[in-house]
PDB file of N, CA and C in Angstrom:
ATOM      1  N   MET A   1       5.061 -11.992  23.274  1.00 68.00           N
ATOM      2  CA  MET A   1       3.980 -12.299  22.221  1.00 68.00           C
ATOM      3  C   MET A   1       4.699 -12.686  20.916  1.00 68.00           C
ATOM      4  N   SER A   2       4.299 -13.745  20.405  1.00 79.00           N
ATOM      5  CA  SER A   2       4.943 -14.249  19.090  1.00 79.00           C
ATOM      6  C   SER A   2       4.095 -13.754  17.881  1.00 79.00           C
ATOM      7  N   THR A   3       4.681 -13.599  16.716  1.00 82.00           N
ATOM      8  CA  THR A   3       4.018 -13.169  15.563  1.00 82.00           C
ATOM      9  C   THR A   3       3.815 -14.288  14.640  1.00 82.00           C
ATOM     10  N   THR A   4       2.606 -14.465  14.070  1.00 87.00           N
ATOM     11  CA  THR A   4       2.429 -15.542  13.103  1.00 87.00           C
ATOM     12  C   THR A   4       2.386 -14.881  11.853  1.00 87.00           C
ATOM     13  N   LEU A   5       2.476 -15.727  10.768  1.00 86.00           N
ATOM     14  CA  LEU A   5       2.294 -15.183   9.397  1.00 86.00           C
ATOM     15  C   LEU A   5       0.970 -14.506   9.249  1.00 86.00           C
ATOM     16  N   ILE A   6      -0.109 -15.113   9.643  1.00 86.00           N
ATOM     17  CA  ILE A   6      -1.389 -14.587   9.479  1.00 86.00           C
ATOM     18  C   ILE A   6      -1.637 -13.199  10.260  1.00 86.00           C
ATOM     19  N   SER A   7      -0.860 -13.034  11.232  1.00 89.00           N
ATOM     20  CA  SER A   7      -1.008 -11.800  12.066  1.00 89.00           C
ATOM     21  C   SER A   7      -0.309 -10.567  11.355  1.00 89.00           C
ATOM     22  N   LEU A   8       0.392 -10.891  10.232  1.00 91.00           N
ATOM     23  CA  LEU A   8       1.070  -9.705   9.502  1.00 91.00           C
ATOM     24  C   LEU A   8       0.041  -8.982   8.731  1.00 91.00           C
ATOM     25  N   PRO A   9       0.324  -7.835   8.250  1.00 93.00           N
ATOM     26  CA  PRO A   9      -0.536  -7.129   7.382  1.00 93.00           C
ATOM     27  C   PRO A   9      -0.850  -7.943   6.034  1.00 93.00           C
ATOM     28  N   PRO A  10      -1.957  -7.879   5.540  1.00 92.00           N
ATOM     29  CA  PRO A  10      -2.368  -8.692   4.277  1.00 92.00           C
ATOM     30  C   PRO A  10      -1.345  -8.528   3.193  1.00 92.00           C
ATOM     31  N   GLU A  11      -0.985  -7.382   2.888  1.00 93.00           N
ATOM     32  CA  GLU A  11      -0.016  -6.994   1.814  1.00 93.00           C
ATOM     33  C   GLU A  11       1.261  -7.772   1.963  1.00 93.00           C
ATOM     34  N   LEU A  12       1.724  -7.800   3.176  1.00 94.00           N
ATOM     35  CA  LEU A  12       2.983  -8.448   3.480  1.00 94.00           C
ATOM     36  C   LEU A  12       2.754  -9.978   3.338  1.00 94.00           C
ATOM     37  N   VAL A  13       1.781 -10.410   3.848  1.00 93.00           N
ATOM     38  CA  VAL A  13       1.444 -11.956   3.694  1.00 93.00           C
ATOM     39  C   VAL A  13       1.452 -12.397   2.301  1.00 93.00           C
ATOM     40  N   SER A  14       0.721 -11.577   1.403  1.00 92.00           N
ATOM     41  CA  SER A  14       0.595 -11.875   0.095  1.00 92.00           C
ATOM     42  C   SER A  14       1.980 -11.908  -0.583  1.00 92.00           C
ATOM     43  N   SER A  15       2.824 -10.877  -0.199  1.00 93.00           N
ATOM     44  CA  SER A  15       4.166 -10.615  -0.710  1.00 93.00           C
ATOM     45  C   SER A  15       5.079 -11.908  -0.410  1.00 93.00           C
ATOM     46  N   VAL A  16       4.976 -12.385   0.802  1.00 93.00           N
ATOM     47  CA  VAL A  16       5.771 -13.433   1.234  1.00 93.00           C
ATOM     48  C   VAL A  16       5.301 -14.804   0.545  1.00 93.00           C
ATOM     49  N   LEU A  17       4.073 -14.937   0.443  1.00 93.00           N
ATOM     50  CA  LEU A  17       3.423 -16.210  -0.102  1.00 93.00           C
ATOM     51  C   LEU A  17       3.842 -16.335  -1.602  1.00 93.00           C
ATOM     52  N   ALA A  18       3.911 -15.037  -2.339  1.00 92.00           N
ATOM     53  CA  ALA A  18       4.092 -15.062  -3.756  1.00 92.00           C
ATOM     54  C   ALA A  18       5.573 -15.583  -4.112  1.00 92.00           C
ATOM     55  N   LYS A  19       6.380 -15.519  -3.141  1.00 93.00           N
ATOM     56  CA  LYS A  19       7.794 -15.893  -3.230  1.00 93.00           C
ATOM     57  C   LYS A  19       8.110 -17.389  -3.090  1.00 93.00           C
ATOM     58  N   ILE A  20       7.109 -17.989  -2.652  1.00 92.00           N
ATOM     59  CA  ILE A  20       7.202 -19.484  -2.342  1.00 92.00           C
ATOM     60  C   ILE A  20       7.252 -20.345  -3.547  1.00 92.00           C
ATOM     61  N   GLU A  21       8.375 -21.081  -3.600  1.00 90.00           N
ATOM     62  CA  GLU A  21       8.568 -22.169  -4.731  1.00 90.00           C
ATOM     63  C   GLU A  21       8.972 -23.475  -4.123  1.00 90.00           C
ATOM     64  N   PRO A  22       8.738 -24.536  -4.675  1.00 90.00           N
ATOM     65  CA  PRO A  22       7.871 -24.799  -5.763  1.00 90.00           C
ATOM     66  C   PRO A  22       6.364 -24.477  -5.527  1.00 90.00           C
ATOM     67  N   ARG A  23       5.571 -24.548  -6.553  1.00 87.00           N
ATOM     68  CA  ARG A  23       4.199 -24.256  -6.344  1.00 87.00           C
ATOM     69  C   ARG A  23       3.412 -25.299  -5.507  1.00 87.00           C
ATOM     70  N   ALA A  24       3.918 -26.534  -5.482  1.00 91.00           N
ATOM     71  CA  ALA A  24       3.446 -27.608  -4.698  1.00 91.00           C
ATOM     72  C   ALA A  24       3.361 -27.203  -3.202  1.00 91.00           C
ATOM     73  N   THR A  25       4.482 -26.633  -2.768  1.00 94.00           N
ATOM     74  CA  THR A  25       4.664 -26.161  -1.380  1.00 94.00           C
ATOM     75  C   THR A  25       3.459 -25.138  -1.035  1.00 94.00           C
ATOM     76  N   LEU A  26       3.279 -24.309  -1.977  1.00 93.00           N
ATOM     77  CA  LEU A  26       2.223 -23.236  -1.692  1.00 93.00           C
ATOM     78  C   LEU A  26       0.956 -23.823  -1.662  1.00 93.00           C
ATOM     79  N   TYR A  27       0.599 -24.907  -2.518  1.00 93.00           N
ATOM     80  CA  TYR A  27      -0.512 -25.647  -2.512  1.00 93.00           C
ATOM     81  C   TYR A  27      -0.724 -26.325  -1.133  1.00 93.00           C
ATOM     82  N   ASN A  28       0.264 -26.930  -0.651  1.00 95.00           N
ATOM     83  CA  ASN A  28       0.298 -27.684   0.604  1.00 95.00           C
ATOM     84  C   ASN A  28      -0.125 -26.696   1.769  1.00 95.00           C
ATOM     85  N   LEU A  29       0.479 -25.527   1.669  1.00 93.00           N
ATOM     86  CA  LEU A  29       0.237 -24.392   2.670  1.00 93.00           C
ATOM     87  C   LEU A  29      -1.176 -23.906   2.689  1.00 93.00           C
ATOM     88  N   ALA A  30      -1.724 -23.837   1.386  1.00 93.00           N
ATOM     89  CA  ALA A  30      -3.113 -23.489   1.331  1.00 93.00           C
ATOM     90  C   ALA A  30      -4.038 -24.402   2.025  1.00 93.00           C
ATOM     91  N   ARG A  31      -3.678 -25.729   2.178  1.00 95.00           N
ATOM     92  CA  ARG A  31      -4.460 -26.657   2.783  1.00 95.00           C
ATOM     93  C   ARG A  31      -4.410 -26.780   4.342  1.00 95.00           C
ATOM     94  N   CYS A  32      -3.485 -25.781   4.863  1.00 93.00           N
ATOM     95  CA  CYS A  32      -3.314 -25.727   6.325  1.00 93.00           C
ATOM     96  C   CYS A  32      -4.453 -25.061   7.064  1.00 93.00           C
ATOM     97  N   SER A  33      -4.961 -24.033   6.441  1.00 92.00           N
ATOM     98  CA  SER A  33      -6.006 -23.183   7.150  1.00 92.00           C
ATOM     99  C   SER A  33      -6.822 -22.475   6.098  1.00 92.00           C
ATOM    100  N   ARG A  34      -7.983 -22.086   6.514  1.00 93.00           N
ATOM    101  CA  ARG A  34      -8.859 -21.377   5.630  1.00 93.00           C
ATOM    102  C   ARG A  34      -8.296 -19.915   5.376  1.00 93.00           C
ATOM    103  N   GLN A  35      -7.583 -19.233   6.393  1.00 93.00           N
ATOM    104  CA  GLN A  35      -6.941 -18.049   6.019  1.00 93.00           C
ATOM    105  C   GLN A  35      -5.870 -18.036   5.124  1.00 93.00           C
ATOM    106  N   LEU A  36      -4.989 -19.153   5.213  1.00 93.00           N
ATOM    107  CA  LEU A  36      -3.951 -19.307   4.275  1.00 93.00           C
ATOM    108  C   LEU A  36      -4.425 -19.691   2.910  1.00 93.00           C
ATOM    109  N   TYR A  37      -5.626 -20.478   2.796  1.00 93.00           N
ATOM    110  CA  TYR A  37      -6.319 -20.757   1.573  1.00 93.00           C
ATOM    111  C   TYR A  37      -6.622 -19.443   0.816  1.00 93.00           C
ATOM    112  N   ILE A  38      -7.310 -18.512   1.616  1.00 92.00           N
ATOM    113  CA  ILE A  38      -7.772 -17.291   0.960  1.00 92.00           C
ATOM    114  C   ILE A  38      -6.556 -16.458   0.412  1.00 92.00           C
ATOM    115  N   PHE A  39      -5.489 -16.413   1.158  1.00 93.00           N
ATOM    116  CA  PHE A  39      -4.254 -15.743   0.801  1.00 93.00           C
ATOM    117  C   PHE A  39      -3.678 -16.384  -0.485  1.00 93.00           C
ATOM    118  N   THR A  40      -3.680 -17.761  -0.589  1.00 94.00           N
ATOM    119  CA  THR A  40      -2.883 -18.445  -1.679  1.00 94.00           C
ATOM    120  C   THR A  40      -3.753 -18.537  -2.876  1.00 94.00           C
ATOM    121  N   LEU A  41      -5.031 -18.407  -2.848  1.00 92.00           N
ATOM    122  CA  LEU A  41      -5.885 -18.626  -3.979  1.00 92.00           C
ATOM    123  C   LEU A  41      -5.531 -17.695  -5.139  1.00 92.00           C
ATOM    124  N   PRO A  42      -5.360 -16.413  -4.922  1.00 92.00           N
ATOM    125  CA  PRO A  42      -4.957 -15.571  -6.024  1.00 92.00           C
ATOM    126  C   PRO A  42      -3.600 -15.942  -6.698  1.00 92.00           C
ATOM    127  N   ILE A  43      -2.707 -16.350  -5.882  1.00 93.00           N
ATOM    128  CA  ILE A  43      -1.387 -16.792  -6.353  1.00 93.00           C
ATOM    129  C   ILE A  43      -1.359 -18.023  -7.170  1.00 93.00           C
ATOM    130  N   LEU A  44      -2.170 -19.061  -6.706  1.00 92.00           N
ATOM    131  CA  LEU A  44      -2.172 -20.248  -7.238  1.00 92.00           C
ATOM    132  C   LEU A  44      -3.002 -20.387  -8.704  1.00 92.00           C
ATOM    133  N   ASN A  45      -3.872 -19.380  -8.784  1.00 90.00           N
ATOM    134  CA  ASN A  45      -4.790 -19.420  -9.996  1.00 90.00           C
ATOM    135  C   ASN A  45      -4.405 -18.266 -10.945  1.00 90.00           C
ATOM    136  N   CYS A  46      -3.363 -17.481 -10.731  1.00 91.00           N
ATOM    137  CA  CYS A  46      -3.065 -16.538 -11.737  1.00 91.00           C
ATOM    138  C   CYS A  46      -2.528 -17.051 -13.052  1.00 91.00           C
ATOM    139  N   ASP A  47      -1.791 -18.173 -13.007  1.00 89.00           N
ATOM    140  CA  ASP A  47      -1.222 -18.858 -14.153  1.00 89.00           C
ATOM    141  C   ASP A  47      -1.816 -20.362 -14.250  1.00 89.00           C
ATOM    142  N   VAL A  48      -2.473 -20.678 -15.215  1.00 86.00           N
ATOM    143  CA  VAL A  48      -3.071 -22.033 -15.341  1.00 86.00           C
ATOM    144  C   VAL A  48      -2.321 -22.687 -16.515  1.00 86.00           C
ATOM    145  N   THR A  49      -1.869 -23.850 -16.278  1.00 83.00           N
ATOM    146  CA  THR A  49      -1.306 -24.588 -17.314  1.00 83.00           C
ATOM    147  C   THR A  49      -1.965 -25.983 -17.566  1.00 83.00           C
ATOM    148  N   ILE A  50      -2.304 -26.244 -18.851  1.00 80.00           N
ATOM    149  CA  ILE A  50      -3.082 -27.480 -19.048  1.00 80.00           C
ATOM    150  C   ILE A  50      -2.145 -28.451 -19.961  1.00 80.00           C
ATOM    151  N   HIS A  51      -1.965 -29.509 -19.560  1.00 75.00           N
ATOM    152  CA  HIS A  51      -1.181 -30.481 -20.533  1.00 75.00           C
ATOM    153  C   HIS A  51      -2.135 -31.507 -20.944  1.00 75.00           C
ATOM    154  N   GLU A  52      -2.293 -31.472 -22.281  1.00 69.00           N
ATOM    155  CA  GLU A  52      -3.212 -32.426 -22.826  1.00 69.00           C
ATOM    156  C   GLU A  52      -2.338 -33.490 -23.614  1.00 69.00           C
ATOM    157  N   LEU A  53      -2.678 -34.739 -23.271  1.00 61.00           N
ATOM    158  CA  LEU A  53      -1.835 -35.794 -23.977  1.00 61.00           C
ATOM    159  C   LEU A  53      -2.789 -36.640 -24.793  1.00 61.00           C
ATOM    160  N   GLY A  54      -3.022 -36.170 -26.051  1.00 59.00           N
ATOM    161  CA  GLY A  54      -3.644 -36.948 -26.943  1.00 59.00           C
ATOM    162  C   GLY A  54      -5.235 -36.904 -26.651  1.00 59.00           C
ATOM    163  N   GLU A  55      -5.889 -37.792 -27.276  1.00 57.00           N
ATOM    164  CA  GLU A  55      -7.386 -37.800 -27.233  1.00 57.00           C
ATOM    165  C   GLU A  55      -7.944 -38.051 -25.835  1.00 57.00           C
ATOM    166  N   ARG A  56      -7.229 -38.912 -25.041  1.00 55.00           N
ATOM    167  CA  ARG A  56      -7.842 -39.279 -23.736  1.00 55.00           C
ATOM    168  C   ARG A  56      -8.090 -38.164 -22.753  1.00 55.00           C
ATOM    169  N   GLN A  57      -7.218 -37.140 -22.867  1.00 54.00           N
ATOM    170  CA  GLN A  57      -7.300 -35.996 -21.906  1.00 54.00           C
ATOM    171  C   GLN A  57      -7.820 -34.743 -22.643  1.00 54.00           C
ATOM    172  N   SER A  58      -8.393 -34.926 -23.740  1.00 59.00           N
ATOM    173  CA  SER A  58      -8.719 -33.675 -24.575  1.00 59.00           C
ATOM    174  C   SER A  58      -9.823 -32.743 -23.851  1.00 59.00           C
ATOM    175  N   GLY A  59     -10.435 -33.115 -22.767  1.00 74.00           N
ATOM    176  CA  GLY A  59     -11.459 -32.384 -22.216  1.00 74.00           C
ATOM    177  C   GLY A  59     -11.000 -31.462 -21.190  1.00 74.00           C
ATOM    178  N   GLN A  60      -9.733 -31.291 -20.860  1.00 77.00           N
ATOM    179  CA  GLN A  60      -9.319 -30.595 -19.825  1.00 77.00           C
ATOM    180  C   GLN A  60      -9.559 -28.966 -20.047  1.00 77.00           C
ATOM    181  N   LEU A  61      -9.370 -28.524 -21.280  1.00 77.00           N
ATOM    182  CA  LEU A  61      -9.635 -27.163 -21.569  1.00 77.00           C
ATOM    183  C   LEU A  61     -11.106 -26.804 -21.349  1.00 77.00           C
ATOM    184  N   HIS A  62     -11.996 -27.724 -21.720  1.00 80.00           N
ATOM    185  CA  HIS A  62     -13.433 -27.598 -21.497  1.00 80.00           C
ATOM    186  C   HIS A  62     -13.683 -27.603 -20.054  1.00 80.00           C
ATOM    187  N   GLU A  63     -13.110 -28.517 -19.311  1.00 84.00           N
ATOM    188  CA  GLU A  63     -13.385 -28.568 -17.889  1.00 84.00           C
ATOM    189  C   GLU A  63     -12.881 -27.164 -17.283  1.00 84.00           C
ATOM    190  N   LEU A  64     -11.781 -26.683 -17.623  1.00 84.00           N
ATOM    191  CA  LEU A  64     -11.416 -25.413 -17.079  1.00 84.00           C
ATOM    192  C   LEU A  64     -12.345 -24.305 -17.310  1.00 84.00           C
ATOM    193  N   ALA A  65     -12.765 -24.149 -18.668  1.00 84.00           N
ATOM    194  CA  ALA A  65     -13.791 -23.267 -19.014  1.00 84.00           C
ATOM    195  C   ALA A  65     -15.074 -23.383 -18.181  1.00 84.00           C
ATOM    196  N   SER A  66     -15.521 -24.619 -18.024  1.00 89.00           N
ATOM    197  CA  SER A  66     -16.795 -24.813 -17.255  1.00 89.00           C
ATOM    198  C   SER A  66     -16.590 -24.355 -15.838  1.00 89.00           C
ATOM    199  N   LEU A  67     -15.471 -24.628 -15.227  1.00 90.00           N
ATOM    200  CA  LEU A  67     -15.212 -24.220 -13.874  1.00 90.00           C
ATOM    201  C   LEU A  67     -15.151 -22.772 -13.768  1.00 90.00           C
ATOM    202  N   LEU A  68     -14.579 -21.991 -14.721  1.00 90.00           N
ATOM    203  CA  LEU A  68     -14.449 -20.615 -14.658  1.00 90.00           C
ATOM    204  C   LEU A  68     -15.766 -19.942 -14.772  1.00 90.00           C
ATOM    205  N   ILE A  69     -16.612 -20.575 -15.617  1.00 92.00           N
ATOM    206  CA  ILE A  69     -18.080 -20.119 -15.850  1.00 92.00           C
ATOM    207  C   ILE A  69     -18.752 -20.295 -14.483  1.00 92.00           C
ATOM    208  N   ARG A  70     -18.734 -21.386 -13.859  1.00 95.00           N
ATOM    209  CA  ARG A  70     -19.406 -21.482 -12.634  1.00 95.00           C
ATOM    210  C   ARG A  70     -18.865 -20.728 -11.394  1.00 95.00           C
ATOM    211  N   GLN A  71     -17.650 -20.399 -11.352  1.00 93.00           N
ATOM    212  CA  GLN A  71     -16.929 -19.497 -10.437  1.00 93.00           C
ATOM    213  C   GLN A  71     -16.358 -18.333 -10.951  1.00 93.00           C
ATOM    214  N   PRO A  72     -17.209 -17.350 -11.245  1.00 93.00           N
ATOM    215  CA  PRO A  72     -16.649 -16.038 -11.880  1.00 93.00           C
ATOM    216  C   PRO A  72     -15.597 -15.439 -11.007  1.00 93.00           C
ATOM    217  N   ASP A  73     -15.730 -15.537  -9.670  1.00 93.00           N
ATOM    218  CA  ASP A  73     -14.620 -14.898  -8.861  1.00 93.00           C
ATOM    219  C   ASP A  73     -13.334 -15.491  -9.046  1.00 93.00           C
ATOM    220  N   LEU A  74     -13.367 -16.811  -9.255  1.00 91.00           N
ATOM    221  CA  LEU A  74     -12.085 -17.586  -9.536  1.00 91.00           C
ATOM    222  C   LEU A  74     -11.557 -17.179 -10.867  1.00 91.00           C
ATOM    223  N   ALA A  75     -12.411 -17.066 -11.802  1.00 92.00           N
ATOM    224  CA  ALA A  75     -12.037 -16.549 -13.239  1.00 92.00           C
ATOM    225  C   ALA A  75     -11.371 -15.230 -13.158  1.00 92.00           C
ATOM    226  N   LYS A  76     -11.752 -14.327 -12.356  1.00 93.00           N
ATOM    227  CA  LYS A  76     -11.123 -13.018 -12.291  1.00 93.00           C
ATOM    228  C   LYS A  76      -9.715 -13.107 -11.792  1.00 93.00           C
ATOM    229  N   LEU A  77      -9.337 -14.266 -11.205  1.00 92.00           N
ATOM    230  CA  LEU A  77      -7.922 -14.304 -10.776  1.00 92.00           C
ATOM    231  C   LEU A  77      -7.012 -14.882 -11.835  1.00 92.00           C
ATOM    232  N   VAL A  78      -7.447 -15.512 -12.755  1.00 92.00           N
ATOM    233  CA  VAL A  78      -6.728 -16.173 -13.914  1.00 92.00           C
ATOM    234  C   VAL A  78      -6.164 -14.977 -14.788  1.00 92.00           C
ATOM    235  N   ARG A  79      -4.855 -14.979 -14.998  1.00 91.00           N
ATOM    236  CA  ARG A  79      -4.190 -13.977 -15.812  1.00 91.00           C
ATOM    237  C   ARG A  79      -3.646 -14.603 -17.095  1.00 91.00           C
ATOM    238  N   ASN A  80      -3.258 -15.845 -17.027  1.00 89.00           N
ATOM    239  CA  ASN A  80      -2.526 -16.540 -18.137  1.00 89.00           C
ATOM    240  C   ASN A  80      -2.939 -17.966 -18.093  1.00 89.00           C
ATOM    241  N   VAL A  81      -3.355 -18.465 -19.324  1.00 85.00           N
ATOM    242  CA  VAL A  81      -3.639 -19.934 -19.637  1.00 85.00           C
ATOM    243  C   VAL A  81      -2.714 -20.442 -20.620  1.00 85.00           C
ATOM    244  N   THR A  82      -1.835 -21.459 -20.313  1.00 85.00           N
ATOM    245  CA  THR A  82      -1.021 -21.997 -21.107  1.00 85.00           C
ATOM    246  C   THR A  82      -1.402 -23.381 -21.528  1.00 85.00           C
ATOM    247  N   LEU A  83      -1.443 -23.710 -22.775  1.00 78.00           N
ATOM    248  CA  LEU A  83      -1.958 -25.181 -23.246  1.00 78.00           C
ATOM    249  C   LEU A  83      -0.808 -25.723 -23.922  1.00 78.00           C
ATOM    250  N   HIS A  84      -0.498 -27.056 -23.402  1.00 75.00           N
ATOM    251  CA  HIS A  84       0.598 -27.807 -24.047  1.00 75.00           C
ATOM    252  C   HIS A  84      -0.153 -29.001 -24.639  1.00 75.00           C
ATOM    253  N   VAL A  85      -0.077 -29.293 -25.925  1.00 69.00           N
ATOM    254  CA  VAL A  85      -0.795 -30.399 -26.549  1.00 69.00           C
ATOM    255  C   VAL A  85       0.318 -31.315 -27.086  1.00 69.00           C
ATOM    256  N   VAL A  86       0.150 -32.543 -26.722  1.00 68.00           N
ATOM    257  CA  VAL A  86       1.083 -33.596 -27.210  1.00 68.00           C
ATOM    258  C   VAL A  86       0.255 -34.780 -27.612  1.00 68.00           C
ATOM    259  N   GLY A  87       0.324 -35.168 -28.808  1.00 62.00           N
ATOM    260  CA  GLY A  87      -0.429 -36.265 -29.353  1.00 62.00           C
ATOM    261  C   GLY A  87      -0.583 -36.400 -30.809  1.00 62.00           C
ATOM    262  N   LEU A  88      -0.883 -37.501 -31.284  1.00 49.00           N
ATOM    263  CA  LEU A  88      -0.915 -37.822 -32.688  1.00 49.00           C
ATOM    264  C   LEU A  88      -2.237 -37.561 -33.354  1.00 49.00           C
ATOM    265  N   PHE A  89      -3.268 -37.455 -32.471  1.00 53.00           N
ATOM    266  CA  PHE A  89      -4.636 -37.451 -32.963  1.00 53.00           C
ATOM    267  C   PHE A  89      -5.282 -36.013 -33.049  1.00 53.00           C
ATOM    268  N   ARG A  90      -4.518 -35.025 -32.545  1.00 55.00           N
ATOM    269  CA  ARG A  90      -5.114 -33.680 -32.531  1.00 55.00           C
ATOM    270  C   ARG A  90      -4.420 -32.902 -33.615  1.00 55.00           C
ATOM    271  N   THR A  91      -5.225 -32.193 -34.323  1.00 61.00           N
ATOM    272  CA  THR A  91      -4.621 -31.181 -35.366  1.00 61.00           C
ATOM    273  C   THR A  91      -4.561 -29.862 -34.757  1.00 61.00           C
ATOM    274  N   GLU A  92      -3.628 -29.059 -35.408  1.00 62.00           N
ATOM    275  CA  GLU A  92      -3.493 -27.681 -35.024  1.00 62.00           C
ATOM    276  C   GLU A  92      -4.934 -26.851 -35.095  1.00 62.00           C
ATOM    277  N   ALA A  93      -5.823 -27.319 -36.090  1.00 66.00           N
ATOM    278  CA  ALA A  93      -7.051 -26.652 -36.172  1.00 66.00           C
ATOM    279  C   ALA A  93      -7.957 -27.045 -35.021  1.00 66.00           C
ATOM    280  N   ASP A  94      -7.933 -28.207 -34.503  1.00 64.00           N
ATOM    281  CA  ASP A  94      -8.738 -28.613 -33.381  1.00 64.00           C
ATOM    282  C   ASP A  94      -8.237 -27.803 -32.017  1.00 64.00           C
ATOM    283  N   VAL A  95      -6.968 -27.669 -31.914  1.00 61.00           N
ATOM    284  CA  VAL A  95      -6.538 -26.893 -30.783  1.00 61.00           C
ATOM    285  C   VAL A  95      -6.981 -25.376 -30.978  1.00 61.00           C
ATOM    286  N   SER A  96      -6.825 -24.912 -32.166  1.00 65.00           N
ATOM    287  CA  SER A  96      -7.055 -23.535 -32.478  1.00 65.00           C
ATOM    288  C   SER A  96      -8.507 -23.214 -32.110  1.00 65.00           C
ATOM    289  N   LYS A  97      -9.378 -24.109 -32.567  1.00 64.00           N
ATOM    290  CA  LYS A  97     -10.852 -24.014 -32.236  1.00 64.00           C
ATOM    291  C   LYS A  97     -11.138 -23.921 -30.774  1.00 64.00           C
ATOM    292  N   GLU A  98     -10.515 -24.917 -30.019  1.00 62.00           N
ATOM    293  CA  GLU A  98     -10.701 -24.903 -28.580  1.00 62.00           C
ATOM    294  C   GLU A  98     -10.262 -23.632 -27.987  1.00 62.00           C
ATOM    295  N   ILE A  99      -9.160 -23.017 -28.401  1.00 62.00           N
ATOM    296  CA  ILE A  99      -8.613 -21.849 -27.815  1.00 62.00           C
ATOM    297  C   ILE A  99      -9.647 -20.637 -28.219  1.00 62.00           C
ATOM    298  N   LYS A 100     -10.091 -20.685 -29.452  1.00 63.00           N
ATOM    299  CA  LYS A 100     -10.973 -19.595 -29.923  1.00 63.00           C
ATOM    300  C   LYS A 100     -12.299 -19.707 -29.066  1.00 63.00           C
ATOM    301  N   ASP A 101     -12.824 -20.918 -28.876  1.00 61.00           N
ATOM    302  CA  ASP A 101     -13.987 -21.050 -28.101  1.00 61.00           C
ATOM    303  C   ASP A 101     -13.819 -20.662 -26.606  1.00 61.00           C
ATOM    304  N   PHE A 102     -12.700 -20.924 -26.051  1.00 58.00           N
ATOM    305  CA  PHE A 102     -12.277 -20.523 -24.674  1.00 58.00           C
ATOM    306  C   PHE A 102     -12.337 -18.939 -24.540  1.00 58.00           C
ATOM    307  N   LYS A 103     -11.908 -18.246 -25.443  1.00 53.00           N
ATOM    308  CA  LYS A 103     -11.834 -16.816 -25.314  1.00 53.00           C
ATOM    309  C   LYS A 103     -13.258 -16.206 -25.205  1.00 53.00           C
ATOM    310  N   TYR A 104     -14.262 -16.842 -25.511  1.00 46.00           N
ATOM    311  CA  TYR A 104     -15.661 -16.422 -25.464  1.00 46.00           C
ATOM    312  C   TYR A 104     -16.204 -16.436 -24.072  1.00 46.00           C
ATOM    313  N   PHE A 105     -15.458 -17.194 -23.107  1.00 44.00           N
ATOM    314  CA  PHE A 105     -16.041 -17.361 -21.838  1.00 44.00           C
ATOM    315  C   PHE A 105     -15.626 -16.232 -20.831  1.00 44.00           C
TER     316      PHE A 105
END
């Protein structure tokens, strides 16, 4: 009888999946089956990084906040949010306000 990853105890599966790098590989694995998706969801969503490149993509932080409001179970998984802002049209005050607003969600 062969042993599959999914047939292992859940704690062991989570431990093995947490070691997978790069993150894209884990994302692809999550798309293989519903069971793997359930195991990878907490790992993939504990650290969220947003790269905002000027005015055109300035809504990503608000999109993330909206998603987390709509899906509170997903919000519980998020431990860190990193925001990288690159652009000439955004001031530090704009970014600070967005971060302050985000903390209320």
